[in-house]
PDB file of C-alpha atoms and ligand atoms in Angstrom:
ATOM      1  CA  UNK A   1       0.000   0.000   0.000  1.00  0.00           C
ATOM      2  CA  UNK A   2       1.334   3.408  -0.950  1.00  0.00           C
ATOM      3  CA  UNK A   3       0.022   6.211   1.228  1.00  0.00           C
ATOM      4  CA  UNK A   4       2.182   9.120   0.144  1.00  0.00           C
ATOM      5  CA  UNK A   5       0.878  11.178  -2.770  1.00  0.00           C
ATOM      6  CA  UNK A   6       3.140  12.186  -5.624  1.00  0.00           C
ATOM      7  CA  UNK A   7       4.601  15.687  -5.541  1.00  0.00           C
ATOM      8  CA  UNK A   8       2.491  17.719  -7.933  1.00  0.00           C
ATOM      9  CA  UNK A   9       2.061  21.124  -6.329  1.00  0.00           C
ATOM     10  CA  UNK A  10       4.939  23.070  -4.848  1.00  0.00           C
ATOM     11  CA  UNK A  11       6.487  26.497  -4.387  1.00  0.00           C
ATOM     12  CA  UNK A  12      10.074  27.436  -5.217  1.00  0.00           C
ATOM     13  CA  UNK A  13      12.397  29.698  -3.275  1.00  0.00           C
ATOM     14  CA  UNK A  14      15.829  30.769  -4.477  1.00  0.00           C
ATOM     15  CA  UNK A  15      18.522  32.032  -2.102  1.00  0.00           C
ATOM     16  CA  UNK A  16      22.250  32.438  -2.093  1.00  0.00           C
ATOM     17  CA  UNK A  17      24.108  29.554  -0.443  1.00  0.00           C
ATOM     18  CA  UNK A  18      24.378  31.016   3.061  1.00  0.00           C
ATOM     19  CA  UNK A  19      27.527  29.314   4.294  1.00  0.00           C
ATOM     20  CA  UNK A  20      30.027  30.538   1.716  1.00  0.00           C
ATOM     21  CA  UNK A  21      31.035  34.132   2.320  1.00  0.00           C
ATOM     22  CA  UNK A  22      30.610  36.299  -0.757  1.00  0.00           C
ATOM     23  CA  UNK A  23      29.283  33.365  -2.751  1.00  0.00           C
ATOM     24  CA  UNK A  24      27.013  33.953  -5.718  1.00  0.00           C
ATOM     25  CA  UNK A  25      25.978  30.286  -5.784  1.00  0.00           C
ATOM     26  CA  UNK A  26      22.295  29.545  -5.462  1.00  0.00           C
ATOM     27  CA  UNK A  27      20.243  27.014  -3.529  1.00  0.00           C
ATOM     28  CA  UNK A  28      16.683  26.233  -4.635  1.00  0.00           C
ATOM     29  CA  UNK A  29      14.206  25.148  -1.975  1.00  0.00           C
ATOM     30  CA  UNK A  30      11.068  23.315  -3.019  1.00  0.00           C
ATOM     31  CA  UNK A  31       8.216  23.569  -0.531  1.00  0.00           C
ATOM     32  CA  UNK A  32       5.493  20.959  -0.874  1.00  0.00           C
ATOM     33  CA  UNK A  33       2.148  20.580   0.870  1.00  0.00           C
ATOM     34  CA  UNK A  34       2.815  17.357   2.796  1.00  0.00           C
ATOM     35  CA  UNK A  35       5.500  15.843   5.032  1.00  0.00           C
ATOM     36  CA  UNK A  36       8.089  13.552   3.421  1.00  0.00           C
ATOM     37  CA  UNK A  37       9.504  12.194   6.709  1.00  0.00           C
ATOM     38  CA  UNK A  38       8.144   8.667   6.226  1.00  0.00           C
ATOM     39  CA  UNK A  39       9.864   8.499   2.831  1.00  0.00           C
ATOM     40  CA  UNK A  40      13.354   9.197   4.207  1.00  0.00           C
ATOM     41  CA  UNK A  41      14.273   5.522   4.980  1.00  0.00           C
ATOM     42  CA  UNK A  42      13.337   4.662   1.394  1.00  0.00           C
ATOM     43  CA  UNK A  43      15.487   7.477   0.026  1.00  0.00           C
ATOM     44  CA  UNK A  44      18.226   6.258   2.378  1.00  0.00           C
ATOM     45  CA  UNK A  45      17.983   2.808   0.784  1.00  0.00           C
ATOM     46  CA  UNK A  46      18.410   3.925  -2.821  1.00  0.00           C
ATOM     47  CA  UNK A  47      19.999   7.392  -3.036  1.00  0.00           C
ATOM     48  CA  UNK A  48      23.696   7.896  -3.690  1.00  0.00           C
ATOM     49  CA  UNK A  49      25.841   8.721  -0.650  1.00  0.00           C
ATOM     50  CA  UNK A  50      22.797   9.215   1.546  1.00  0.00           C
ATOM     51  CA  UNK A  51      23.302  10.726   5.007  1.00  0.00           C
ATOM     52  CA  UNK A  52      20.248  10.064   7.145  1.00  0.00           C
ATOM     53  CA  UNK A  53      19.673  11.409  10.641  1.00  0.00           C
ATOM     54  CA  UNK A  54      16.352   9.899  11.847  1.00  0.00           C
ATOM     55  CA  UNK A  55      16.267  12.018  14.990  1.00  0.00           C
ATOM     56  CA  UNK A  56      16.148  15.161  12.863  1.00  0.00           C
ATOM     57  CA  UNK A  57      13.938  13.714  10.113  1.00  0.00           C
ATOM     58  CA  UNK A  58      16.664  14.841   7.731  1.00  0.00           C
ATOM     59  CA  UNK A  59      18.501  13.271   4.829  1.00  0.00           C
ATOM     60  CA  UNK A  60      21.085  14.521   2.368  1.00  0.00           C
ATOM     61  CA  UNK A  61      22.224  12.761  -0.790  1.00  0.00           C
ATOM     62  CA  UNK A  62      23.931  13.237  -4.159  1.00  0.00           C
ATOM     63  CA  UNK A  63      21.735  13.642  -7.193  1.00  0.00           C
ATOM     64  CA  UNK A  64      22.878  13.302 -10.794  1.00  0.00           C
ATOM     65  CA  UNK A  65      21.230  15.776 -13.114  1.00  0.00           C
ATOM     66  CA  UNK A  66      22.427  16.989 -16.460  1.00  0.00           C
ATOM     67  CA  UNK A  67      26.053  18.217 -16.703  1.00  0.00           C
ATOM     68  CA  UNK A  68      26.845  21.720 -15.568  1.00  0.00           C
ATOM     69  CA  UNK A  69      30.097  23.632 -15.635  1.00  0.00           C
ATOM     70  CA  UNK A  70      30.265  23.904 -11.855  1.00  0.00           C
ATOM     71  CA  UNK A  71      29.726  20.307 -10.668  1.00  0.00           C
ATOM     72  CA  UNK A  72      29.498  18.000 -13.683  1.00  0.00           C
ATOM     73  CA  UNK A  73      25.845  17.383 -12.929  1.00  0.00           C
ATOM     74  CA  UNK A  74      26.168  16.142  -9.338  1.00  0.00           C
ATOM     75  CA  UNK A  75      24.033  18.091  -6.901  1.00  0.00           C
ATOM     76  CA  UNK A  76      23.513  18.096  -3.150  1.00  0.00           C
ATOM     77  CA  UNK A  77      19.932  17.481  -2.081  1.00  0.00           C
ATOM     78  CA  UNK A  78      18.588  17.745   1.464  1.00  0.00           C
ATOM     79  CA  UNK A  79      15.078  16.671   2.441  1.00  0.00           C
ATOM     80  CA  UNK A  80      13.476  17.744   5.698  1.00  0.00           C
ATOM     81  CA  UNK A  81       9.750  17.507   6.456  1.00  0.00           C
ATOM     82  CA  UNK A  82       8.039  19.345   3.567  1.00  0.00           C
ATOM     83  CA  UNK A  83      11.130  20.939   2.013  1.00  0.00           C
ATOM     84  CA  UNK A  84      13.630  19.752  -0.587  1.00  0.00           C
ATOM     85  CA  UNK A  85      16.775  21.870  -1.009  1.00  0.00           C
ATOM     86  CA  UNK A  86      18.961  21.453  -4.083  1.00  0.00           C
ATOM     87  CA  UNK A  87      22.335  23.166  -4.530  1.00  0.00           C
ATOM     88  CA  UNK A  88      24.567  24.787  -5.733  1.00  0.00           C
ATOM     89  CA  UNK A  89      23.805  26.682  -8.941  1.00  0.00           C
ATOM     90  CA  UNK A  90      25.225  29.545 -10.908  1.00  0.00           C
ATOM     91  CA  UNK A  91      21.898  30.547 -12.426  1.00  0.00           C
ATOM     92  CA  UNK A  92      18.173  30.328 -11.817  1.00  0.00           C
ATOM     93  CA  UNK A  93      17.349  28.481 -15.018  1.00  0.00           C
ATOM     94  CA  UNK A  94      19.654  25.570 -14.151  1.00  0.00           C
ATOM     95  CA  UNK A  95      18.353  25.547 -10.575  1.00  0.00           C
ATOM     96  CA  UNK A  96      14.765  25.184 -11.807  1.00  0.00           C
ATOM     97  CA  UNK A  97      15.624  22.433 -14.309  1.00  0.00           C
ATOM     98  CA  UNK A  98      17.674  20.344 -11.869  1.00  0.00           C
ATOM     99  CA  UNK A  99      15.059  20.797  -9.132  1.00  0.00           C
ATOM    100  CA  UNK A 100      12.373  19.560 -11.528  1.00  0.00           C
ATOM    101  CA  UNK A 101      14.510  16.482 -12.263  1.00  0.00           C
ATOM    102  CA  UNK A 102      14.997  15.948  -8.541  1.00  0.00           C
ATOM    103  CA  UNK A 103      11.239  16.086  -7.914  1.00  0.00           C
ATOM    104  CA  UNK A 104      10.787  13.450 -10.633  1.00  0.00           C
ATOM    105  CA  UNK A 105      13.418  11.313  -8.895  1.00  0.00           C
ATOM    106  CA  UNK A 106      11.661  11.595  -5.520  1.00  0.00           C
ATOM    107  CA  UNK A 107       8.291  10.912  -7.142  1.00  0.00           C
ATOM    108  CA  UNK A 108       9.798   7.767  -8.629  1.00  0.00           C
ATOM    109  CA  UNK A 109      10.810   6.632  -5.115  1.00  0.00           C
ATOM    110  CA  UNK A 110       7.295   7.391  -3.840  1.00  0.00           C
ATOM    111  CA  UNK A 111       5.794   5.444  -6.738  1.00  0.00           C
ATOM    112  CA  UNK A 112       8.035   2.399  -6.131  1.00  0.00           C
ATOM    113  CA  UNK A 113       8.047   2.683  -2.331  1.00  0.00           C
ATOM    114  CA  UNK A 114       6.394  -0.696  -1.771  1.00  0.00           C
ATOM    115  CA  UNK A 115       9.165  -2.416  -3.759  1.00  0.00           C
ATOM    116  CA  UNK A 116      11.994  -0.821  -1.739  1.00  0.00           C
ATOM    117  CA  UNK A 117      13.319  -2.238   1.527  1.00  0.00           C
ATOM    118  CA  UNK A 118      13.742   0.833   3.749  1.00  0.00           C
ATOM    119  CA  UNK A 119      17.099   1.525   5.363  1.00  0.00           C
ATOM    120  CA  UNK A 120      17.216   2.990   8.871  1.00  0.00           C
ATOM    121  CA  UNK A 121      20.994   3.200   8.858  1.00  0.00           C
ATOM    122  CA  UNK A 122      21.969   6.410  10.576  1.00  0.00           C
ATOM    123  CA  UNK A 123      24.707   8.740   9.379  1.00  0.00           C
ATOM    124  CA  UNK A 124      27.205   9.505  12.110  1.00  0.00           C
ATOM    125  CA  UNK A 125      28.156  13.107  11.728  1.00  0.00           C
ATOM    126  CA  UNK A 126      31.964  13.585  11.759  1.00  0.00           C
ATOM    127  CA  UNK A 127      33.469  15.938  14.313  1.00  0.00           C
ATOM    128  CA  UNK A 128      35.183  19.177  13.263  1.00  0.00           C
ATOM    129  CA  UNK A 129      38.087  18.320  15.567  1.00  0.00           C
ATOM    130  CA  UNK A 130      38.734  15.144  13.540  1.00  0.00           C
ATOM    131  CA  UNK A 131      38.323  16.933  10.209  1.00  0.00           C
ATOM    132  CA  UNK A 132      40.798  19.691  11.022  1.00  0.00           C
ATOM    133  CA  UNK A 133      43.610  17.108  11.399  1.00  0.00           C
ATOM    134  CA  UNK A 134      43.572  16.618   7.619  1.00  0.00           C
ATOM    135  CA  UNK A 135      43.127  20.239   6.501  1.00  0.00           C
ATOM    136  CA  UNK A 136      46.210  22.306   5.522  1.00  0.00           C
ATOM    137  CA  UNK A 137      45.855  24.580   8.592  1.00  0.00           C
ATOM    138  CA  UNK A 138      47.225  27.655   6.806  1.00  0.00           C
ATOM    139  CA  UNK A 139      44.071  29.776   7.203  1.00  0.00           C
ATOM    140  CA  UNK A 140      44.381  31.215   3.705  1.00  0.00           C
ATOM    141  CA  UNK A 141      40.660  32.001   3.394  1.00  0.00           C
ATOM    142  CA  UNK A 142      40.312  30.703  -0.183  1.00  0.00           C
ATOM    143  CA  UNK A 143      37.385  28.483   0.869  1.00  0.00           C
ATOM    144  CA  UNK A 144      35.394  31.560   1.873  1.00  0.00           C
ATOM    145  CA  UNK A 145      35.964  31.013   5.595  1.00  0.00           C
ATOM    146  CA  UNK A 146      38.548  32.894   7.651  1.00  0.00           C
ATOM    147  CA  UNK A 147      40.121  29.773   9.162  1.00  0.00           C
ATOM    148  CA  UNK A 148      40.526  26.076   8.431  1.00  0.00           C
ATOM    149  CA  UNK A 149      38.658  25.379  11.695  1.00  0.00           C
ATOM    150  CA  UNK A 150      35.637  27.366  10.512  1.00  0.00           C
ATOM    151  CA  UNK A 151      35.706  25.394   7.259  1.00  0.00           C
ATOM    152  CA  UNK A 152      35.977  22.132   9.247  1.00  0.00           C
ATOM    153  CA  UNK A 153      32.913  23.077  11.297  1.00  0.00           C
ATOM    154  CA  UNK A 154      30.880  23.665   8.120  1.00  0.00           C
ATOM    155  CA  UNK A 155      32.171  20.430   6.572  1.00  0.00           C
ATOM    156  CA  UNK A 156      30.993  18.547   9.661  1.00  0.00           C
ATOM    157  CA  UNK A 157      27.505  19.938   9.117  1.00  0.00           C
ATOM    158  CA  UNK A 158      27.583  19.117   5.416  1.00  0.00           C
ATOM    159  CA  UNK A 159      27.166  22.822   4.643  1.00  0.00           C
ATOM    160  CA  UNK A 160      30.187  23.090   2.360  1.00  0.00           C
ATOM    161  CA  UNK A 161      32.319  20.811   0.206  1.00  0.00           C
ATOM    162  CA  UNK A 162      35.960  19.774   0.040  1.00  0.00           C
ATOM    163  CA  UNK A 163      36.078  21.213  -3.464  1.00  0.00           C
ATOM    164  CA  UNK A 164      36.066  24.671  -1.862  1.00  0.00           C
ATOM    165  CA  UNK A 165      39.552  24.148  -0.401  1.00  0.00           C
ATOM    166  CA  UNK A 166      41.919  24.412  -3.396  1.00  0.00           C
ATOM    167  CA  UNK A 167      44.928  23.778  -1.134  1.00  0.00           C
ATOM    168  CA  UNK A 168      43.817  20.162  -0.656  1.00  0.00           C
ATOM    169  CA  UNK A 169      44.688  19.375  -4.276  1.00  0.00           C
ATOM    170  CA  UNK A 170      48.338  19.541  -3.154  1.00  0.00           C
ATOM    171  CA  UNK A 171      47.691  16.889  -0.486  1.00  0.00           C
ATOM    172  CA  UNK A 172      45.857  13.961  -2.123  1.00  0.00           C
ATOM    173  CA  UNK A 173      46.391  11.570   0.816  1.00  0.00           C
ATOM    174  CA  UNK A 174      44.758  13.958   3.258  1.00  0.00           C
ATOM    175  CA  UNK A 175      41.990  14.687   0.777  1.00  0.00           C
ATOM    176  CA  UNK A 176      41.293  10.957   0.517  1.00  0.00           C
ATOM    177  CA  UNK A 177      41.172  10.651   4.322  1.00  0.00           C
ATOM    178  CA  UNK A 178      38.681  13.500   4.443  1.00  0.00           C
ATOM    179  CA  UNK A 179      36.522  11.908   1.759  1.00  0.00           C
ATOM    180  CA  UNK A 180      36.363   8.747   3.871  1.00  0.00           C
ATOM    181  CA  UNK A 181      35.657  10.673   7.076  1.00  0.00           C
ATOM    182  CA  UNK A 182      32.869  12.660   5.452  1.00  0.00           C
ATOM    183  CA  UNK A 183      31.371   9.594   3.803  1.00  0.00           C
ATOM    184  CA  UNK A 184      31.782  11.038   0.303  1.00  0.00           C
TER     185      UNK A 184
HETATM  186  S1  SF4 B 201      41.010  27.081   1.678  1.00  0.00           S
HETATM  187 FE1  SF4 B 201      41.706  25.279   2.787  1.00  0.00          FE
HETATM  188  S2  SF4 B 201      43.684  25.895   3.650  1.00  0.00           S
HETATM  189 FE2  SF4 B 201      42.604  27.764   3.104  1.00  0.00          FE
HETATM  190  S3  SF4 B 201      41.466  28.387   4.960  1.00  0.00           S
HETATM  191 FE3  SF4 B 201      40.082  27.164   3.738  1.00  0.00          FE
HETATM  192  S4  SF4 B 201      40.346  25.094   4.563  1.00  0.00           S
HETATM  193 FE4  SF4 B 201      42.131  26.268   5.227  1.00  0.00          FE
END
């Protein structure tokens, strides 16, 4: 039995990504008229690199849309209650198109829900103090944060990405450790 309706009616909100100082990247938030919480274990079972925190009714995962010059068509999606946030975009048109694709993807999970074995596996959030061990610790500010520790704190929350630290390209071993720690 499938009790959740498909997403058909929604509102869109566009904002700048709040956690990157001076960023002109956009996040699109889709607001729907029902709660998606019961779907999260099903998303957790099938979505790529899903990070599910049941206590918060929150999940984040990677979504493949069409290629884009910023991220080669891999987008970060977070679902919480009746909102779906998709990021990060350089322009509104791309944000709308990728968000539409993402809604189709979630509708597909709703439609096939009864065929999916839900996963209640919880994502253990990494600690900033563990992340900082593998960052360059030069506080250059290129990531948009004044210190490596501030960047580590945002990484722990999943509010920024390793790609924003260009200095890590000089330290592939540490970058790999961070990828493992962050579950990427
Ligand atoms: S870009 Fe990297 S090295 Fe520079 S402050 Fe940010 S985290 Fe530290």
